[in-house]
Amino acid sequence: RKIATLEGTIEQQKYHIERLQESLARERNGHEQRVQELVTENKEHKLRICHLEGRLAEGVKQTSEKTNVSFTMQLMSDVERLRFYTGFSSAERFQRFVAFVSDGYKVYKEDQTGKGRPPTFSVEDQLILVLSRLRLGLLEKDLAYRYQVSLSTISRLCTFWVEFLADYLESTPIWPSRQVVDECMPSVFKELYPTTRVILDCTELYIEAPNDFRTQSDTFSAYKSHNTAKGLLGISPNGFVSFVSDLTPGRMSDKMLTQNSALYRLLEPGDFVMADRGFTIEEDLKERNVDLNIPPFLSGKPQLSCEDEVKTRKIAKGRVHVERVIAQVKSFRILKFVFRNSMSQLQNPTWKVCTLLCNFTSDPLLDRSEDLR
């Protein structure tokens, strides 16, 4: 009897378990169906999100293009604004420069894997952006906000263009022949120093103290009381930038900088070089049958003689040219800032670009003898 009772209980439990299994199966099927529905909904949402992101990207692209086009058109129609942002004295001159660099840009860009402009920027837009950075010293993040692109895009674009322009402009011959110099000689030089070939001067740029102690010492300038890099600039009598050296440690003397540059190879017998007192290169030039004209030294005398004073004033008249050109170079505000160690790779190219651009942004000084009298 007890066995029969247990068997009945077991049967009841089996029946109950079967009902539970059937219930679980129904719920599992319901859940699986719901999961499939959710997977389908998720795919639909992803597709919709991709579509919206694409529309958003297209909208940002169009907005950026409109912003770039609008800004470029504003500069092209406003000479003062164009000069302020780029240094170019006219839209026509800027367009000629764009045409000049475009051919070299195409060739150069093909060799620069992973660099270059984003597809939304024309060559004209890129130049305006980079020139604005050089001219006004704008931060890359500032430009990223202005042009509505990422900081990495601006950084890549600026690096590309500074390196390209430095190579391209430097490869363009800028040392004028003796005949060209004579033909463009301002009257003040014709009267005082008719055989002048080039006027020399050095300028220093502030740099962050290098990590290496020896380099710190080599770059520390007593004149500036700061770590600097020094560059040599050569100006033809009509105010054309005819020679630009690489930057060297700021402690290097003007004489040594000149000796280490390629200037001596360009000078010809009979040339006349004008420079400041720091250029004690007379012996070097004599070996090449080239004359040097520098202001007289006191050499222990209490004051200059009348003859030396006259000579000093005459040289000062001619040197006004190089001082004005250096002022033009320094109008690129990026050269007034301290170059950080992280920017050391771009320091020399930036110097080259800013100096050589002076030959393109406006006419050389030509004949300004009236200003020099």
Tab-separated table of C-alpha atoms in Angstrom:
chain	number	residue	atom	x	y	z
A	1	ARG	CA	0.000	0.000	0.000
A	2	LYS	CA	2.837	2.406	0.860
A	3	ILE	CA	4.505	1.554	-2.405
A	4	ALA	CA	1.338	2.360	-4.317
A	5	THR	CA	1.089	5.710	-2.517
A	6	LEU	CA	4.710	6.568	-3.389
A	7	GLU	CA	4.169	5.598	-6.995
A	8	GLY	CA	1.146	7.898	-7.148
A	9	THR	CA	3.160	10.769	-5.657
A	10	ILE	CA	5.944	10.215	-8.189
A	11	GLU	CA	3.493	10.296	-11.040
A	12	GLN	CA	2.060	13.557	-9.762
A	13	GLN	CA	5.574	15.044	-9.499
A	14	LYS	CA	6.388	13.885	-13.019
A	15	TYR	CA	3.229	15.487	-14.305
A	16	HIS	CA	4.048	18.719	-12.473
A	17	ILE	CA	7.595	18.717	-13.849
A	18	GLU	CA	6.334	18.170	-17.385
A	19	ARG	CA	3.965	21.107	-16.975
A	20	LEU	CA	6.878	23.275	-15.721
A	21	GLN	CA	9.061	22.180	-18.636
A	22	GLU	CA	6.302	23.042	-21.102
A	23	SER	CA	5.868	26.431	-19.418
A	24	LEU	CA	9.622	27.102	-19.518
A	25	ALA	CA	9.751	26.084	-23.172
A	26	ARG	CA	6.952	28.499	-24.007
A	27	GLU	CA	8.707	31.297	-22.100
A	28	ARG	CA	12.050	30.467	-23.743
A	29	ASN	CA	10.444	30.580	-27.176
A	30	GLY	CA	8.867	33.885	-26.267
A	31	HIS	CA	12.198	35.275	-25.063
A	32	GLU	CA	14.030	34.038	-28.155
A	33	GLN	CA	11.418	35.677	-30.323
A	34	ARG	CA	11.801	38.905	-28.350
A	35	VAL	CA	15.591	38.710	-28.658
A	36	GLN	CA	15.257	38.353	-32.402
A	37	GLU	CA	12.935	41.339	-32.467
A	38	LEU	CA	15.439	43.361	-30.395
A	39	VAL	CA	18.322	42.313	-32.675
A	40	THR	CA	16.322	43.456	-35.669
A	41	GLU	CA	15.433	46.728	-33.965
A	42	ASN	CA	19.097	47.214	-33.007
A	43	LYS	CA	20.193	46.764	-36.613
A	44	GLU	CA	17.586	49.248	-37.747
A	45	HIS	CA	18.752	51.753	-35.120
A	46	LYS	CA	22.384	51.288	-36.158
A	47	LEU	CA	21.506	51.907	-39.780
A	48	ARG	CA	19.581	54.996	-38.801
A	49	ILE	CA	22.460	56.237	-36.663
A	50	CYS	CA	24.915	55.693	-39.542
A	51	HIS	CA	22.587	57.573	-41.833
A	52	LEU	CA	22.281	60.458	-39.370
A	53	GLU	CA	26.033	60.526	-38.785
A	54	GLY	CA	26.567	60.675	-42.521
A	55	ARG	CA	24.111	63.561	-42.810
A	56	LEU	CA	25.804	65.274	-39.868
A	57	ALA	CA	29.275	64.832	-41.396
A	58	GLU	CA	28.013	66.145	-44.715
A	59	GLY	CA	26.448	69.105	-42.942
A	60	VAL	CA	29.690	69.842	-41.087
A	61	LYS	CA	31.623	69.479	-44.323
A	62	GLN	CA	29.304	71.864	-46.151
A	63	THR	CA	29.404	74.322	-43.258
A	64	SER	CA	33.200	74.151	-43.175
A	65	GLU	CA	33.393	74.640	-46.937
A	66	LYS	CA	31.037	77.602	-46.748
A	67	THR	CA	33.093	79.056	-43.891
A	68	ASN	CA	36.343	78.620	-45.827
A	69	VAL	CA	34.896	80.005	-49.051
A	70	SER	CA	33.285	82.901	-47.227
A	71	PHE	CA	36.508	83.803	-45.392
A	72	THR	CA	38.598	83.503	-48.557
A	73	MET	CA	36.147	85.657	-50.514
A	74	GLN	CA	36.193	88.271	-47.764
A	75	LEU	CA	39.984	88.490	-47.969
A	76	MET	CA	40.012	88.600	-51.758
A	77	SER	CA	37.589	91.533	-51.738
A	78	ASP	CA	39.271	93.488	-48.935
A	79	VAL	CA	42.931	94.434	-49.477
A	80	GLU	CA	43.453	95.634	-45.919
A	81	ARG	CA	42.083	92.398	-44.494
A	82	LEU	CA	44.172	90.344	-46.921
A	83	ARG	CA	47.308	92.244	-45.893
A	84	PHE	CA	46.479	91.824	-42.214
A	85	TYR	CA	46.016	88.054	-42.387
A	86	THR	CA	48.586	87.105	-45.049
A	87	GLY	CA	50.936	90.033	-45.616
A	88	PHE	CA	50.097	90.154	-49.343
A	89	SER	CA	49.533	93.649	-50.671
A	90	SER	CA	46.887	92.702	-53.261
A	91	ALA	CA	44.576	89.855	-54.255
A	92	GLU	CA	46.253	89.677	-57.667
A	93	ARG	CA	49.668	89.193	-56.079
A	94	PHE	CA	48.283	86.491	-53.796
A	95	GLN	CA	46.648	84.659	-56.719
A	96	ARG	CA	49.948	84.725	-58.622
A	97	PHE	CA	51.638	83.199	-55.612
A	98	VAL	CA	48.956	80.480	-55.419
A	99	ALA	CA	49.576	79.659	-59.083
A	100	PHE	CA	53.336	79.670	-58.489
A	101	VAL	CA	53.240	77.125	-55.654
A	102	SER	CA	50.429	74.939	-57.054
A	103	ASP	CA	52.643	73.082	-59.537
A	104	GLY	CA	55.253	72.260	-56.948
A	105	TYR	CA	52.564	71.368	-54.418
A	106	LYS	CA	51.156	68.569	-56.563
A	107	VAL	CA	54.560	66.935	-57.008
A	108	TYR	CA	55.600	67.395	-53.379
A	109	LYS	CA	52.350	66.040	-51.970
A	110	GLU	CA	52.689	62.774	-53.874
A	111	ASP	CA	55.896	62.065	-51.932
A	112	GLN	CA	54.368	62.832	-48.517
A	113	THR	CA	52.513	59.707	-47.388
A	114	GLY	CA	50.008	60.417	-44.649
A	115	LYS	CA	50.429	64.176	-44.872
A	116	GLY	CA	48.638	66.931	-46.698
A	117	ARG	CA	45.360	68.719	-46.738
A	118	PRO	CA	41.902	67.423	-45.937
A	119	PRO	CA	39.637	67.150	-48.994
A	120	THR	CA	37.496	70.116	-47.910
A	121	PHE	CA	40.359	72.617	-48.325
A	122	SER	CA	41.453	74.098	-51.614
A	123	VAL	CA	45.093	75.121	-52.086
A	124	GLU	CA	43.976	78.737	-51.744
A	125	ASP	CA	42.194	78.016	-48.448
A	126	GLN	CA	45.198	76.132	-47.108
A	127	LEU	CA	47.590	78.966	-47.907
A	128	ILE	CA	45.370	81.523	-46.216
A	129	LEU	CA	45.115	79.310	-43.141
A	130	VAL	CA	48.883	78.711	-42.907
A	131	LEU	CA	49.787	82.320	-43.686
A	132	SER	CA	47.372	83.466	-40.978
A	133	ARG	CA	49.193	81.260	-38.491
A	134	LEU	CA	52.600	82.600	-39.544
A	135	ARG	CA	51.517	86.201	-39.862
A	136	LEU	CA	49.425	86.499	-36.690
A	137	GLY	CA	50.912	83.689	-34.630
A	138	LEU	CA	47.489	82.062	-34.225
A	139	LEU	CA	47.374	78.896	-32.147
A	140	GLU	CA	46.529	75.677	-33.957
A	141	LYS	CA	43.555	75.109	-31.650
A	142	ASP	CA	42.278	78.580	-32.536
A	143	LEU	CA	42.459	77.686	-36.231
A	144	ALA	CA	40.713	74.376	-35.574
A	145	TYR	CA	37.797	76.253	-33.993
A	146	ARG	CA	37.734	78.860	-36.768
A	147	TYR	CA	37.752	76.308	-39.581
A	148	GLN	CA	35.624	73.731	-37.736
A	149	VAL	CA	38.052	70.854	-38.177
A	150	SER	CA	40.059	68.729	-35.771
A	151	LEU	CA	43.272	69.944	-34.145
A	152	SER	CA	45.194	67.075	-35.732
A	153	THR	CA	44.037	68.201	-39.181
A	154	ILE	CA	45.314	71.732	-38.581
A	155	SER	CA	48.604	70.476	-37.145
A	156	ARG	CA	49.170	68.120	-40.080
A	157	LEU	CA	48.260	70.807	-42.585
A	158	CYS	CA	50.534	73.475	-41.061
A	159	THR	CA	53.488	71.079	-40.827
A	160	PHE	CA	53.041	69.995	-44.418
A	161	TRP	CA	52.852	73.524	-45.817
A	162	VAL	CA	55.729	74.989	-43.799
A	163	GLU	CA	58.024	72.151	-44.859
A	164	PHE	CA	56.842	72.307	-48.463
A	165	LEU	CA	57.135	76.092	-48.797
A	166	ALA	CA	60.589	76.073	-47.211
A	167	ASP	CA	61.820	73.472	-49.732
A	168	TYR	CA	60.034	75.004	-52.697
A	169	LEU	CA	60.928	78.643	-52.098
A	170	GLU	CA	64.519	77.784	-51.196
A	171	SER	CA	64.892	75.818	-54.439
A	172	THR	CA	63.881	78.931	-56.381
A	173	PRO	CA	67.005	80.920	-57.380
A	174	ILE	CA	66.993	84.242	-55.492
A	175	TRP	CA	70.614	85.391	-55.860
A	176	PRO	CA	70.443	88.060	-58.603
A	177	SER	CA	73.171	88.430	-61.183
A	178	ARG	CA	75.492	91.422	-61.139
A	179	GLN	CA	73.611	92.831	-64.138
A	180	VAL	CA	70.217	92.581	-62.426
A	181	VAL	CA	71.574	94.205	-59.272
A	182	ASP	CA	72.965	97.094	-61.309
A	183	GLU	CA	69.744	97.554	-63.264
A	184	CYS	CA	67.669	97.723	-60.059
A	185	MET	CA	70.184	99.807	-58.100
A	186	PRO	CA	68.485	102.648	-56.152
A	187	SER	CA	69.942	106.116	-56.704
A	188	VAL	CA	71.312	106.369	-53.168
A	189	PHE	CA	73.547	103.371	-53.852
A	190	LYS	CA	74.484	104.580	-57.332
A	191	GLU	CA	75.749	107.784	-55.758
A	192	LEU	CA	77.506	106.313	-52.731
A	193	TYR	CA	78.267	102.606	-53.269
A	194	PRO	CA	77.531	101.653	-56.890
A	195	THR	CA	79.197	98.199	-56.715
A	196	THR	CA	77.203	96.998	-53.691
A	197	ARG	CA	76.080	93.398	-54.225
A	198	VAL	CA	74.522	92.566	-50.883
A	199	ILE	CA	73.795	94.047	-47.456
A	200	LEU	CA	74.228	91.633	-44.559
A	201	ASP	CA	72.674	91.429	-41.139
A	202	CYS	CA	71.934	88.777	-38.534
A	203	THR	CA	68.814	88.382	-36.473
A	204	GLU	CA	68.010	86.150	-33.501
A	205	LEU	CA	64.896	84.154	-32.663
A	206	TYR	CA	63.962	83.109	-29.144
A	207	ILE	CA	63.985	79.393	-28.406
A	208	GLU	CA	63.240	77.295	-25.349
A	209	ALA	CA	66.335	76.235	-23.419
A	210	PRO	CA	67.439	72.891	-24.918
A	211	ASN	CA	67.607	69.837	-22.675
A	212	ASP	CA	71.280	69.230	-23.454
A	213	PHE	CA	73.557	71.384	-21.264
A	214	ARG	CA	76.155	71.931	-23.984
A	215	THR	CA	73.477	73.028	-26.441
A	216	GLN	CA	72.089	75.352	-23.769
A	217	SER	CA	75.465	77.048	-23.584
A	218	ASP	CA	75.859	77.222	-27.377
A	219	THR	CA	72.451	78.812	-27.837
A	220	PHE	CA	72.561	81.311	-24.982
A	221	SER	CA	72.845	84.847	-26.345
A	222	ALA	CA	74.411	87.433	-24.060
A	223	TYR	CA	72.907	90.119	-26.284
A	224	LYS	CA	69.359	88.802	-25.819
A	225	SER	CA	69.908	87.246	-22.355
A	226	HIS	CA	68.006	84.243	-23.660
A	227	ASN	CA	68.538	81.066	-25.635
A	228	THR	CA	68.311	81.953	-29.302
A	229	ALA	CA	68.852	80.728	-32.838
A	230	LYS	CA	70.603	83.103	-35.231
A	231	GLY	CA	70.101	83.545	-38.949
A	232	LEU	CA	71.994	85.487	-41.616
A	233	LEU	CA	70.034	87.608	-44.059
A	234	GLY	CA	71.346	89.094	-47.305
A	235	ILE	CA	69.484	91.935	-49.003
A	236	SER	CA	70.223	93.298	-52.461
A	237	PRO	CA	70.417	97.115	-52.754
A	238	ASN	CA	66.829	97.324	-54.018
A	239	GLY	CA	65.495	95.511	-50.922
A	240	PHE	CA	65.107	92.018	-52.427
A	241	VAL	CA	65.898	89.124	-50.093
A	242	SER	CA	68.772	87.484	-51.953
A	243	PHE	CA	70.267	85.207	-49.308
A	244	VAL	CA	68.944	83.335	-46.251
A	245	SER	CA	71.119	81.054	-44.152
A	246	ASP	CA	70.076	78.140	-42.002
A	247	LEU	CA	69.594	78.955	-38.339
A	248	THR	CA	72.596	78.393	-36.081
A	249	PRO	CA	73.083	78.507	-32.288
A	250	GLY	CA	72.622	82.073	-31.064
A	251	ARG	CA	76.029	82.282	-29.435
A	252	MET	CA	77.811	81.905	-32.771
A	253	SER	CA	79.476	85.107	-33.968
A	254	ASP	CA	78.325	86.916	-37.098
A	255	LYS	CA	81.705	86.174	-38.644
A	256	MET	CA	81.543	82.432	-38.029
A	257	LEU	CA	77.940	82.262	-39.182
A	258	THR	CA	78.900	83.942	-42.447
A	259	GLN	CA	81.888	81.649	-42.912
A	260	ASN	CA	79.736	78.559	-42.376
A	261	SER	CA	77.050	79.733	-44.791
A	262	ALA	CA	77.149	79.420	-48.567
A	263	LEU	CA	77.451	83.185	-49.103
A	264	TYR	CA	81.140	83.236	-50.072
A	265	ARG	CA	80.481	80.877	-52.963
A	266	LEU	CA	78.008	83.364	-54.446
A	267	LEU	CA	80.182	86.479	-54.325
A	268	GLU	CA	82.232	87.490	-57.363
A	269	PRO	CA	85.442	89.501	-57.675
A	270	GLY	CA	84.687	93.218	-57.628
A	271	ASP	CA	81.578	92.847	-55.473
A	272	PHE	CA	80.994	95.147	-52.559
A	273	VAL	CA	79.489	93.861	-49.291
A	274	MET	CA	77.887	96.184	-46.749
A	275	ALA	CA	77.522	95.023	-43.158
A	276	ASP	CA	77.569	96.043	-39.511
A	277	ARG	CA	80.567	96.150	-37.191
A	278	GLY	CA	80.064	92.566	-36.051
A	279	PHE	CA	81.002	91.244	-39.493
A	280	THR	CA	84.775	91.158	-39.164
A	281	ILE	CA	85.141	89.276	-42.443
A	282	GLU	CA	87.373	91.701	-44.338
A	283	GLU	CA	90.262	89.228	-44.656
A	284	ASP	CA	87.956	86.488	-45.917
A	285	LEU	CA	86.559	88.802	-48.578
A	286	LYS	CA	89.961	90.121	-49.656
A	287	GLU	CA	90.954	86.569	-50.578
A	288	ARG	CA	88.042	86.645	-53.019
A	289	ASN	CA	88.757	90.163	-54.280
A	290	VAL	CA	85.559	91.417	-52.629
A	291	ASP	CA	85.376	94.690	-50.683
A	292	LEU	CA	83.716	95.131	-47.301
A	293	ASN	CA	82.165	98.314	-46.023
A	294	ILE	CA	81.385	98.468	-42.311
A	295	PRO	CA	81.058	101.446	-39.969
A	296	PRO	CA	84.418	102.614	-38.559
A	297	PHE	CA	85.502	101.442	-35.104
A	298	LEU	CA	86.571	103.842	-32.383
A	299	SER	CA	89.717	101.735	-31.800
A	300	GLY	CA	90.547	103.518	-28.533
A	301	LYS	CA	89.766	106.993	-29.889
A	302	PRO	CA	87.417	109.146	-27.768
A	303	GLN	CA	85.234	109.829	-30.817
A	304	LEU	CA	85.040	109.278	-34.538
A	305	SER	CA	86.752	111.644	-36.913
A	306	CYS	CA	84.652	113.810	-39.212
A	307	GLU	CA	85.539	111.546	-42.112
A	308	ASP	CA	84.472	108.442	-40.165
A	309	GLU	CA	81.232	110.113	-39.098
A	310	VAL	CA	80.370	110.888	-42.718
A	311	LYS	CA	81.166	107.312	-43.719
A	312	THR	CA	79.008	105.977	-40.879
A	313	ARG	CA	76.059	108.108	-41.969
A	314	LYS	CA	76.428	106.986	-45.568
A	315	ILE	CA	76.450	103.334	-44.555
A	316	ALA	CA	73.457	103.925	-42.293
A	317	LYS	CA	71.521	105.266	-45.283
A	318	GLY	CA	72.136	102.067	-47.190
A	319	ARG	CA	71.460	99.820	-44.222
A	320	VAL	CA	67.979	101.272	-43.839
A	321	HIS	CA	67.035	98.747	-46.523
A	322	VAL	CA	68.040	95.672	-44.589
A	323	GLU	CA	66.506	97.027	-41.390
A	324	ARG	CA	63.189	97.537	-43.157
A	325	VAL	CA	63.266	94.056	-44.633
A	326	ILE	CA	64.070	92.544	-41.239
A	327	ALA	CA	61.099	94.499	-39.890
A	328	GLN	CA	59.020	92.888	-42.650
A	329	VAL	CA	60.295	89.461	-41.658
A	330	LYS	CA	59.553	90.112	-37.994
A	331	SER	CA	56.029	91.188	-38.931
A	332	PHE	CA	55.371	87.451	-39.003
A	333	ARG	CA	54.429	87.245	-35.354
A	334	ILE	CA	55.247	83.566	-35.061
A	335	LEU	CA	58.933	84.577	-35.165
A	336	LYS	CA	58.457	86.767	-32.097
A	337	PHE	CA	57.380	83.878	-29.908
A	338	VAL	CA	59.625	81.425	-28.115
A	339	PHE	CA	60.057	78.285	-30.211
A	340	ARG	CA	59.407	75.311	-27.943
A	341	ASN	CA	61.617	72.251	-28.101
A	342	SER	CA	58.646	70.337	-29.483
A	343	MET	CA	58.694	72.707	-32.490
A	344	SER	CA	62.430	72.435	-33.157
A	345	GLN	CA	61.837	70.478	-36.360
A	346	LEU	CA	59.833	73.372	-37.834
A	347	GLN	CA	62.018	76.206	-36.554
A	348	ASN	CA	64.380	76.437	-39.531
A	349	PRO	CA	61.654	75.899	-42.188
A	350	THR	CA	59.490	78.561	-40.511
A	351	TRP	CA	62.418	81.017	-40.586
A	352	LYS	CA	63.041	80.287	-44.276
A	353	VAL	CA	59.380	80.658	-45.237
A	354	CYS	CA	58.872	83.960	-43.402
A	355	THR	CA	62.013	85.522	-44.878
A	356	LEU	CA	61.482	84.334	-48.447
A	357	LEU	CA	57.805	85.297	-48.459
A	358	CYS	CA	58.923	88.932	-48.276
A	359	ASN	CA	59.873	88.648	-51.954
A	360	PHE	CA	56.293	87.733	-52.842
A	361	THR	CA	54.009	89.686	-50.523
A	362	SER	CA	54.899	93.093	-51.986
A	363	ASP	CA	57.319	94.754	-54.388
A	364	PRO	CA	60.931	95.087	-53.262
A	365	LEU	CA	61.891	98.492	-51.918
A	366	LEU	CA	63.224	99.360	-55.398
A	367	ASP	CA	64.221	103.016	-55.478
A	368	ARG	CA	63.475	104.654	-52.158
A	369	SER	CA	66.337	107.064	-52.225
A	370	GLU	CA	64.032	109.906	-51.230
A	371	ASP	CA	63.238	108.055	-48.005
A	372	LEU	CA	66.903	107.464	-47.327
A	373	ARG	CA	68.124	111.042	-47.745
